[in-house]
Coordinates of C-alpha atoms and ligand atoms in Angstrom, one line a residue:
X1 CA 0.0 0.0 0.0
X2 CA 1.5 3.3 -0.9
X3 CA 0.8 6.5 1.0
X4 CA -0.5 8.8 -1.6
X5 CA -3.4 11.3 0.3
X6 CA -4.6 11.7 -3.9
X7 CA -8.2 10.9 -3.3
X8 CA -8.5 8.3 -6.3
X9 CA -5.4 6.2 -4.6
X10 CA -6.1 6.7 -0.9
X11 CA -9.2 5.8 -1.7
X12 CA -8.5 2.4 -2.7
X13 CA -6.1 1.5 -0.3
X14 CA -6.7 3.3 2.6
X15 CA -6.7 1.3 5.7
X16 CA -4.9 -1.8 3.9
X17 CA -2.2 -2.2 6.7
X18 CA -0.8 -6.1 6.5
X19 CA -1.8 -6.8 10.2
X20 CA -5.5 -6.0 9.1
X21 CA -5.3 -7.9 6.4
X22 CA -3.9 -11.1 7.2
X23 CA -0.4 -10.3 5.5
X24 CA 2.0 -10.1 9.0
X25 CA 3.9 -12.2 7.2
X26 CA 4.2 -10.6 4.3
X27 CA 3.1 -13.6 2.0
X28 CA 0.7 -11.9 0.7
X29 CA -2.8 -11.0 2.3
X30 CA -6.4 -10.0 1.1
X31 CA -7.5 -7.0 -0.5
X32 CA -10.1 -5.8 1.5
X33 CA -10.0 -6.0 5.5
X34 CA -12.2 -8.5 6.6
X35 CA -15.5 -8.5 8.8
X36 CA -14.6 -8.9 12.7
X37 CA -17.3 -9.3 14.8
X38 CA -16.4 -9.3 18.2
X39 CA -17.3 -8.5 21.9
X40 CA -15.1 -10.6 24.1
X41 CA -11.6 -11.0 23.1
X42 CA -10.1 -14.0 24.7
X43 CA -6.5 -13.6 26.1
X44 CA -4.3 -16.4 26.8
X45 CA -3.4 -15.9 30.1
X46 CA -4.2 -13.4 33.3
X47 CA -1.0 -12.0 32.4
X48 CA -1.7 -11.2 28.8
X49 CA -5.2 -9.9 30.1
X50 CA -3.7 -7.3 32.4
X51 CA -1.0 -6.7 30.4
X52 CA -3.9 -5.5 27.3
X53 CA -3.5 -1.8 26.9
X54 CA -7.0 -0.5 27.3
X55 CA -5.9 3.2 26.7
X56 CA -4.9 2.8 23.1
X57 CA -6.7 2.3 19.8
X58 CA -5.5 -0.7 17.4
X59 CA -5.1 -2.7 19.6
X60 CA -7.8 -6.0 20.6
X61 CA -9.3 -5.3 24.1
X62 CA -13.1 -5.6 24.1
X63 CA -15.6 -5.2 21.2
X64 CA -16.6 -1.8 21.9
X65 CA -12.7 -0.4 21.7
X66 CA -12.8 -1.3 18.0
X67 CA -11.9 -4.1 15.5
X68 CA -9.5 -4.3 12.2
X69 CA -12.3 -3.3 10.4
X70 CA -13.2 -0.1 12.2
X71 CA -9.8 0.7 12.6
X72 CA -9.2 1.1 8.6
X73 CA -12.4 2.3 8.9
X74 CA -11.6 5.2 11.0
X75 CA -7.6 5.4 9.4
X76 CA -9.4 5.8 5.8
X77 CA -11.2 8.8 7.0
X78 CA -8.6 10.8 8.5
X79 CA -7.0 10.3 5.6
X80 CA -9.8 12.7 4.7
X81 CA -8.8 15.3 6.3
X82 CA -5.3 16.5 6.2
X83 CA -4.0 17.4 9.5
X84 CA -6.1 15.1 11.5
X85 CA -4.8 13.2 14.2
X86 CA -7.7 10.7 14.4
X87 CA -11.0 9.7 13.8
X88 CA -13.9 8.2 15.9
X89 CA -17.3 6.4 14.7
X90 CA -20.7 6.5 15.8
X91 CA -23.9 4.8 15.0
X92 CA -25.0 7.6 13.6
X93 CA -24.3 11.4 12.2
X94 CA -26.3 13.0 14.8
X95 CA -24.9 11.0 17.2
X96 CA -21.4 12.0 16.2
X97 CA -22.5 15.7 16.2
X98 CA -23.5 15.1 19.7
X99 CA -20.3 13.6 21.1
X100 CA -18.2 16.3 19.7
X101 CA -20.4 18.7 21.2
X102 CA -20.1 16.7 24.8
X103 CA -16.5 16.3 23.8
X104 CA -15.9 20.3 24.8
X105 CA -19.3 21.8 26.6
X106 CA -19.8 22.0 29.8
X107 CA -22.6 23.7 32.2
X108 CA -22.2 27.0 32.1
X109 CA -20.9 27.7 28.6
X110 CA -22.3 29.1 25.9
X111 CA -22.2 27.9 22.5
X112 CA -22.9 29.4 18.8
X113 CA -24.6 27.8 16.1
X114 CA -25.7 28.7 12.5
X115 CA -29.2 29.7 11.9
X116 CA -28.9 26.9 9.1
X117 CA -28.4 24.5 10.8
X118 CA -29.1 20.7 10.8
X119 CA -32.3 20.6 12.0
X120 CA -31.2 18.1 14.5
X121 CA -28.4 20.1 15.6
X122 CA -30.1 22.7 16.5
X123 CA -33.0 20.3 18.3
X124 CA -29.9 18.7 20.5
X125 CA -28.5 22.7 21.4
X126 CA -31.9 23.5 22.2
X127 CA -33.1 20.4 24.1
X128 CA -30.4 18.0 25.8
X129 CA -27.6 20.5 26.1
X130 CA -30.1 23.2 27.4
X131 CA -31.1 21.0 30.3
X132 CA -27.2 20.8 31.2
X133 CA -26.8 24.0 31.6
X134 CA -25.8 25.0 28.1
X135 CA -27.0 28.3 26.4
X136 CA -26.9 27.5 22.8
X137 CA -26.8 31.0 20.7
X138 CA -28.0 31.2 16.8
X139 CA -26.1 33.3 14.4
X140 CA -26.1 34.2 11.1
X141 CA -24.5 32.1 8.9
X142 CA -22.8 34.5 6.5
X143 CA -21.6 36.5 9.5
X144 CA -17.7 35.8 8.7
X145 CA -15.2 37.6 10.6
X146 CA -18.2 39.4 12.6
X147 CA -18.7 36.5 14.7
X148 CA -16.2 37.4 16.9
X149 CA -18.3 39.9 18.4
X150 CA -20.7 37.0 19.4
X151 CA -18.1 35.7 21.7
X152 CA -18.3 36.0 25.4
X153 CA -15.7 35.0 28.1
X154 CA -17.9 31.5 28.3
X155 CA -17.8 30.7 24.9
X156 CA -16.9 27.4 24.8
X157 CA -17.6 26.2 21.0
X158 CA -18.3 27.6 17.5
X159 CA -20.5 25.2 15.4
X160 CA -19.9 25.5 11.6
X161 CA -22.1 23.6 9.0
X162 CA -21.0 24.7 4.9
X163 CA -23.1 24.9 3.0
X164 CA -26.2 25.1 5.5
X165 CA -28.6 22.7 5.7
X166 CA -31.6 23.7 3.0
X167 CA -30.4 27.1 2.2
X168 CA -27.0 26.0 1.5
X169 CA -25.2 29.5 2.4
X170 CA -21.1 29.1 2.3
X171 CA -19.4 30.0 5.3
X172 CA -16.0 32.2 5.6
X173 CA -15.0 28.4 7.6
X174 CA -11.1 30.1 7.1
X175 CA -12.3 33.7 8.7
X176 CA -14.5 32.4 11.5
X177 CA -12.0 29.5 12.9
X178 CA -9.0 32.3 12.7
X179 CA -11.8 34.7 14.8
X180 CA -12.5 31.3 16.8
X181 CA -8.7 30.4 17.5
X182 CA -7.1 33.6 18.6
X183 CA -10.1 33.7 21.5
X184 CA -9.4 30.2 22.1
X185 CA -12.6 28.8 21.0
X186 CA -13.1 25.1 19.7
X187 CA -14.8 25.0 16.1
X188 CA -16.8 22.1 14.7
X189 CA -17.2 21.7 10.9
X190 CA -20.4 19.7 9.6
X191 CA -18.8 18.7 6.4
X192 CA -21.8 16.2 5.4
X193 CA -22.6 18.3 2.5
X194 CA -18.5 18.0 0.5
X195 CA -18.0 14.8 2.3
X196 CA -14.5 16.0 3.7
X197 CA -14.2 15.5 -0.6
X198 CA -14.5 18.9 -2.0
X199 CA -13.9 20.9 1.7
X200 CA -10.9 20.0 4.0
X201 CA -12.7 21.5 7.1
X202 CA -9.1 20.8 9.4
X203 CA -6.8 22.5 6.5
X204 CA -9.3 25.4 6.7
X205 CA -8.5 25.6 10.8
X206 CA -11.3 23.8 12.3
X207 CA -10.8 21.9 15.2
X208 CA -12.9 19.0 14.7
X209 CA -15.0 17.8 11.1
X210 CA -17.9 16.0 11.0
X211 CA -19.6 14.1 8.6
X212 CA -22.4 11.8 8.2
X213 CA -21.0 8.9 6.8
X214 CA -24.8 7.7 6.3
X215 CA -24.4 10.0 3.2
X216 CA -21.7 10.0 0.8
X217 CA -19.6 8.1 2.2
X218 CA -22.0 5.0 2.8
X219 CA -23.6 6.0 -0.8
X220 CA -26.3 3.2 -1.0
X221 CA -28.5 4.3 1.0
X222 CA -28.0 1.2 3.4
X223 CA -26.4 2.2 6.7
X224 CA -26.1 5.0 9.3
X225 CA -22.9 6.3 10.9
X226 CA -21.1 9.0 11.4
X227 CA -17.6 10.4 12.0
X228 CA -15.6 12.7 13.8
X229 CA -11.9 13.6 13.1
X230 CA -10.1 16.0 15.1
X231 CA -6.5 17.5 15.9
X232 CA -4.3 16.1 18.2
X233 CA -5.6 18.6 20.9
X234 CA -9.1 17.6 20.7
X235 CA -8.7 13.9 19.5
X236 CA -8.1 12.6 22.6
X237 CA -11.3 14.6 24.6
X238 CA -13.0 13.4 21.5
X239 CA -11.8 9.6 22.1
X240 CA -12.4 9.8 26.1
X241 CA -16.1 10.9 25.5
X242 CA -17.0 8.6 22.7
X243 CA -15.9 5.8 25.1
X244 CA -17.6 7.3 28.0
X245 CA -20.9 7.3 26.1
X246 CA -20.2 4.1 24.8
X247 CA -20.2 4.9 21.2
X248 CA -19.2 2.5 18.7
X249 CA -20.5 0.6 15.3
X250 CA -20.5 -3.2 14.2
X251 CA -18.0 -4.6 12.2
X252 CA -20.4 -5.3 9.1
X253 CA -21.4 -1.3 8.7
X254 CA -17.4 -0.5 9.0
X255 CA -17.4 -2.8 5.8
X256 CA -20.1 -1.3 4.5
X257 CA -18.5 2.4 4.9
X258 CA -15.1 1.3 3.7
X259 CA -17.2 -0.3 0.4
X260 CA -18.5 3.0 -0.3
X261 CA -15.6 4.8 0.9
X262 CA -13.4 2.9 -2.2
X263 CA -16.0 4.6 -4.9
X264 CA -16.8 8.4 -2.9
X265 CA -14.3 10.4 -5.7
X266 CA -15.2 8.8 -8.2
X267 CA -19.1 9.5 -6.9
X268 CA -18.5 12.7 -6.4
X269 CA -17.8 13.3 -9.8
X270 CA -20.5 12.3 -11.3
X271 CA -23.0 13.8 -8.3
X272 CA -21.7 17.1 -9.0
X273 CA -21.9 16.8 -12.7
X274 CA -25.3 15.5 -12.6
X275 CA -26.7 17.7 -10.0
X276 CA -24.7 21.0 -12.4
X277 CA -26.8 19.9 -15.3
X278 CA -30.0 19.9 -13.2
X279 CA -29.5 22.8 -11.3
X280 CA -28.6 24.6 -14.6
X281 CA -31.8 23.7 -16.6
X282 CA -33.7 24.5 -13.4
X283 CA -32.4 28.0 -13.1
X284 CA -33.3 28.7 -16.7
X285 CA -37.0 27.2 -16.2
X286 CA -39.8 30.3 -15.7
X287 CA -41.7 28.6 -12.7
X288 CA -37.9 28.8 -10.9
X289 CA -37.5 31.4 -8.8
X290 CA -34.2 30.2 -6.9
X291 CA -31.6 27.8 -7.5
X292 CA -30.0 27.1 -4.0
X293 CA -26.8 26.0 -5.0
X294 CA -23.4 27.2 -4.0
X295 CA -22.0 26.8 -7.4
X296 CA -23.9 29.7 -9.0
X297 CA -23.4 33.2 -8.5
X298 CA -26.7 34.0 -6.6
X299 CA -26.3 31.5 -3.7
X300 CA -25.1 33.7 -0.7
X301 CA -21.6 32.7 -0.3
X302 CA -20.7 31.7 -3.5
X303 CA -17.4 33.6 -4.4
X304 CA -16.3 31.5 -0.5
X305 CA -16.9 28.8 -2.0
X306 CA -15.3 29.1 -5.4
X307 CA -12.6 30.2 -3.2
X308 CA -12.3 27.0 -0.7
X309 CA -14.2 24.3 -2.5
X310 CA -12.8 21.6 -5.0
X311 CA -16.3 21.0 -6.3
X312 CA -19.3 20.6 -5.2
X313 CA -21.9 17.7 -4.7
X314 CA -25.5 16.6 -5.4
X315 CA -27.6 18.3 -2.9
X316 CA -29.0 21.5 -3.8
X317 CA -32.4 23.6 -3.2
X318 CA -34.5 25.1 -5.0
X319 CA -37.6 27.6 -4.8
X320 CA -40.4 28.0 -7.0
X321 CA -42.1 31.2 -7.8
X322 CA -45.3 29.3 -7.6
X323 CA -47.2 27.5 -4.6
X324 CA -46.9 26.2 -1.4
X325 CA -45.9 23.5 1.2
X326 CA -49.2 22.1 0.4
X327 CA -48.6 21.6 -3.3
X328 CA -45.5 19.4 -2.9
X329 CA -47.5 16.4 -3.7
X330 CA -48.6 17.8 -7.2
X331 CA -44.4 18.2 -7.8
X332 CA -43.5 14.6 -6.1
X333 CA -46.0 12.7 -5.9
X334 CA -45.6 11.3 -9.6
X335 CA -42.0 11.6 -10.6
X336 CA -40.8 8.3 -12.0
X337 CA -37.3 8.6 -10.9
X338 CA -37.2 10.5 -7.8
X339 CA -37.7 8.8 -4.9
X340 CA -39.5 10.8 -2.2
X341 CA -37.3 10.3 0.8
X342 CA -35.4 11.7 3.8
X343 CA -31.4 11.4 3.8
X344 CA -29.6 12.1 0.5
X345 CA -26.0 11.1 -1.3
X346 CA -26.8 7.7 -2.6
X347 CA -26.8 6.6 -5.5
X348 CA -31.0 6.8 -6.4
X349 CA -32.1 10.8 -6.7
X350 CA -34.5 12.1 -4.4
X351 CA -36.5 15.1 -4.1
X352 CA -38.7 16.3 -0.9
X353 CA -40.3 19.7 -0.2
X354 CA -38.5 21.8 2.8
X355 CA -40.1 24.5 4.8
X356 CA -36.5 26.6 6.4
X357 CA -38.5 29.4 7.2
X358 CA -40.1 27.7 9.9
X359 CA -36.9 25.9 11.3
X360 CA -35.5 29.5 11.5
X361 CA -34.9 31.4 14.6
X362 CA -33.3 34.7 13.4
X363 CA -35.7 36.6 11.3
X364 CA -35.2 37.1 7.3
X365 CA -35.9 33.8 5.6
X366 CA -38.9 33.8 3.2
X367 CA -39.1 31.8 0.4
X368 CA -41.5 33.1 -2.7
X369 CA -43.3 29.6 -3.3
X370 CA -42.4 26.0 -2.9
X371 CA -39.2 25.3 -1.8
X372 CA -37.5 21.4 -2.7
X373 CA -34.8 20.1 -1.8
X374 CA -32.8 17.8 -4.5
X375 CA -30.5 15.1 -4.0
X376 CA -29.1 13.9 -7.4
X377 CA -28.2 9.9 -8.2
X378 CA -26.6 8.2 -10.1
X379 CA -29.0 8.1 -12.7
X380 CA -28.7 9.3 -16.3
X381 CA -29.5 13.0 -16.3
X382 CA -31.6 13.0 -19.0
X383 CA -34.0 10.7 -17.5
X384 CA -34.2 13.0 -14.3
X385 CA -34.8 16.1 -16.6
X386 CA -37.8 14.6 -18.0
X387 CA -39.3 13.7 -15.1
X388 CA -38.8 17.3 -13.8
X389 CA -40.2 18.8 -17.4
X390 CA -43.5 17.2 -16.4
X391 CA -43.3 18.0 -12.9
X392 CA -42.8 21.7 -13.4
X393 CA -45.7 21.2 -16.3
X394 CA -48.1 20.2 -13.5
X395 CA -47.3 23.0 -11.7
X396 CA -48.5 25.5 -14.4
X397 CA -51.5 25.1 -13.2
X398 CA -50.8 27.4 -10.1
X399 CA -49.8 29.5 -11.6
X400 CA -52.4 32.0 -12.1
X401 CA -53.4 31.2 -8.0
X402 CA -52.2 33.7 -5.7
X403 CA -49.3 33.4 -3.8
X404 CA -49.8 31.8 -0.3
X405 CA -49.0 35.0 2.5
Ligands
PLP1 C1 -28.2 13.7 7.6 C2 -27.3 14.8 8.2 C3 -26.7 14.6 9.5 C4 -27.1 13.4 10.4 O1 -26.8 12.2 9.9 P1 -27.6 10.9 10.3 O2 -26.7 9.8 10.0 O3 -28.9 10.9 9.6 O4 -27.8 11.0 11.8 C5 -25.9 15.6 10.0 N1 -25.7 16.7 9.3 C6 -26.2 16.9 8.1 C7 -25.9 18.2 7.4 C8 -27.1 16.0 7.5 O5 -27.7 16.2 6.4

């Protein structure tokens, strides 16, 4: 295995270390590392046994301390993310949001988040960490710079999600973890949206980067993880809390990560291309109001992220300039290759109707008609144009109602 971080080559041998894959010997071993399922590990003596170094990772101790195949797992994901010192896994990406969070807050502190938040984000800052003692503070998202007259003398985190969830505004992520850093504030990075792919959230100064590896990086729509990696400052706060709350995943959805992991560049290719040519013939449609996409001109943020993005991937918005929330079932309801779902980044397209106005807590946000929310496949664009053609046909219809106040 050679150690190139190009994402095509580390992402076909990432995580191949001979003792994972049944090469010690170096006689040759097997390509992928294998399934471990495991709980107990049996040692052969007390000796052995107290001798087993519980405090350290790659190393057999008990089940929930991690396997070969969580190991490559986790290796192949800081791989991700230059400048990482390690990664940990959790059964899912909101749970992985909430064990960095738990990783650095304590009662007392004060914490910022964007108003665009993942919805569930937000719900956890709001709920869970409220009830410990945490005042969770919304901002908004293209503040930059300016946040750093947000922080107090308890500010004890910066949450950072780029583009934001629905509205898909870029962040200044370089600005605000420079602001965050000479105060001596932590910063976490959601990174779901360029799968640690197009966005290198520790590069751009961020203390810890999460993504939801149910996404992209699992890409078939068949598992749910999620992942933190952080800098050797925060890794090992990270690591103590994630065993503390007892976070870990199976062996068979490591596997199932690392499968998709060996594909996500080359998926990511063709989810941006697809989702370009969409959002393209979208924006030049007449019932289109708004294309929320950071990779035109008119999504707020844009020249950011032509500055600090690679590419970008096959989630966008957009907003009609007819109807309402209660018309998204003459949009959905019949498209042929559009599955009407929650989640997004595999490899079958998706479309559901959003409503940010109402997750919103800072005022502003208001949409002119129905608002949808694409995630683009792998599918053959043409076919997903068609379907759309006649989806936007059906809504003609409104188009002589009223607009909904
Ligand atoms: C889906 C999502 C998550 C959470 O991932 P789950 O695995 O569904 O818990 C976190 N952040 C963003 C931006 C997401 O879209």
């Amino acid at each position: 295995m050679g150690n190139s971080h190009k994402p095509e080559t580390w992402s076909t041998s990432a995580g191949r270390r001979p003792e994972w894959t049944h090469n010690h010997e170096r006689t040759g071993g097997i390509v992928n590392p294998p399934v471990w399922r495991a709980s107990t590990i049996l040692y052969p003596t007390i000796a052995d046994m107290d001798a087993a170094n519980t405090k350290q990772d790659d190393t057999l101790f008990y089940g929930r301390k991690g396997t070969p195949t969580t190991w490559a797992l986790r290796e192949a994901l800081t791989g991700l993310e230059p400048g990482a010192a390690g990664t940990m896994l959790y059964p899912s990406g909101v749970a992985a949001i909430v064990g960095a969070i738990l990783s650095v807050a304590r009662p007392g502190d004060h914490i910022l988040l964007p108003d665009s938040a993942y919805d569930p984000t937000t719900a956890f800052s709001t709920g869970v960490l409220k009830r410990l003692g945490v005042e969770a503070e919304p901002y908004d998202p293209l503040i930059g710079a300016g946040i750093a007259a947000l922080f107090r003398p308890n500010t004890s985190l910066l949450l950072l999600e780029s583009p934001g969830s629905l509205t898909f505004e870029v962040q200044d992520i370089p600005a605000m973890t420079a602001a965050a850093r000479a105060a001596s504030i932590p910063t976490l990075l959601d990174n779901s949206w360029a799968a640690s792919h197009f966005f290198k959230g520790i590069a751009a100064g961020c203390d810890m980067v999460m993504q939801a590896i149910t996404k992209y990086v699992g890409g078939h729509s068949d598992l749910m993880m999620g992942s933190v990696s952080a800098t050797a400052p925060f890794f090992a706060r990270l690591r103590s809390t994630a065993w503390q709350l007892g976070q870990c995943v199976s062996g068979d959805e490591a596997a199932l990560a690392l499968r998709g992991f060996r594909t996500l560049p080359l998926r990511m290719a063709r989810h941006q291309q697809s989702a370009m040519e969409i959002a393209s013939w979208l924006k030049a449609h007449p019932l289109v109001d708004r294309v929320l996409h950071p990779a035109f001109p008119d999504c707020p943020g844009h020249e950011i992220w032509k500055r600090d993005f690679s590419g970008a991937s096959g989630l966008f918005g957009v907003v009609l300039n007819v109807g309402s929330r209660a018309d998204a079932g003459l949009f959905c309801d019949d498209l042929q290759h559009f599955g009407i779902g929650f989640s997004w980044g595999g490899y079958e397209s998706l479309c559901i109707p959003t409503s940010p106005e109402k997750l919103r807590k800072l005022p502003g946000y208001k949409p002119a008609g129905l608002s949808l929310r694409f995630s683009i496949g792998l599918e053959d664009p043409a076919d997903l144009l068609d379907d759309l053609s006649s989806a936007l046909k059906r809504m003609e219809q409104l188009h002589d109602r009223p607009l909904d106040e």
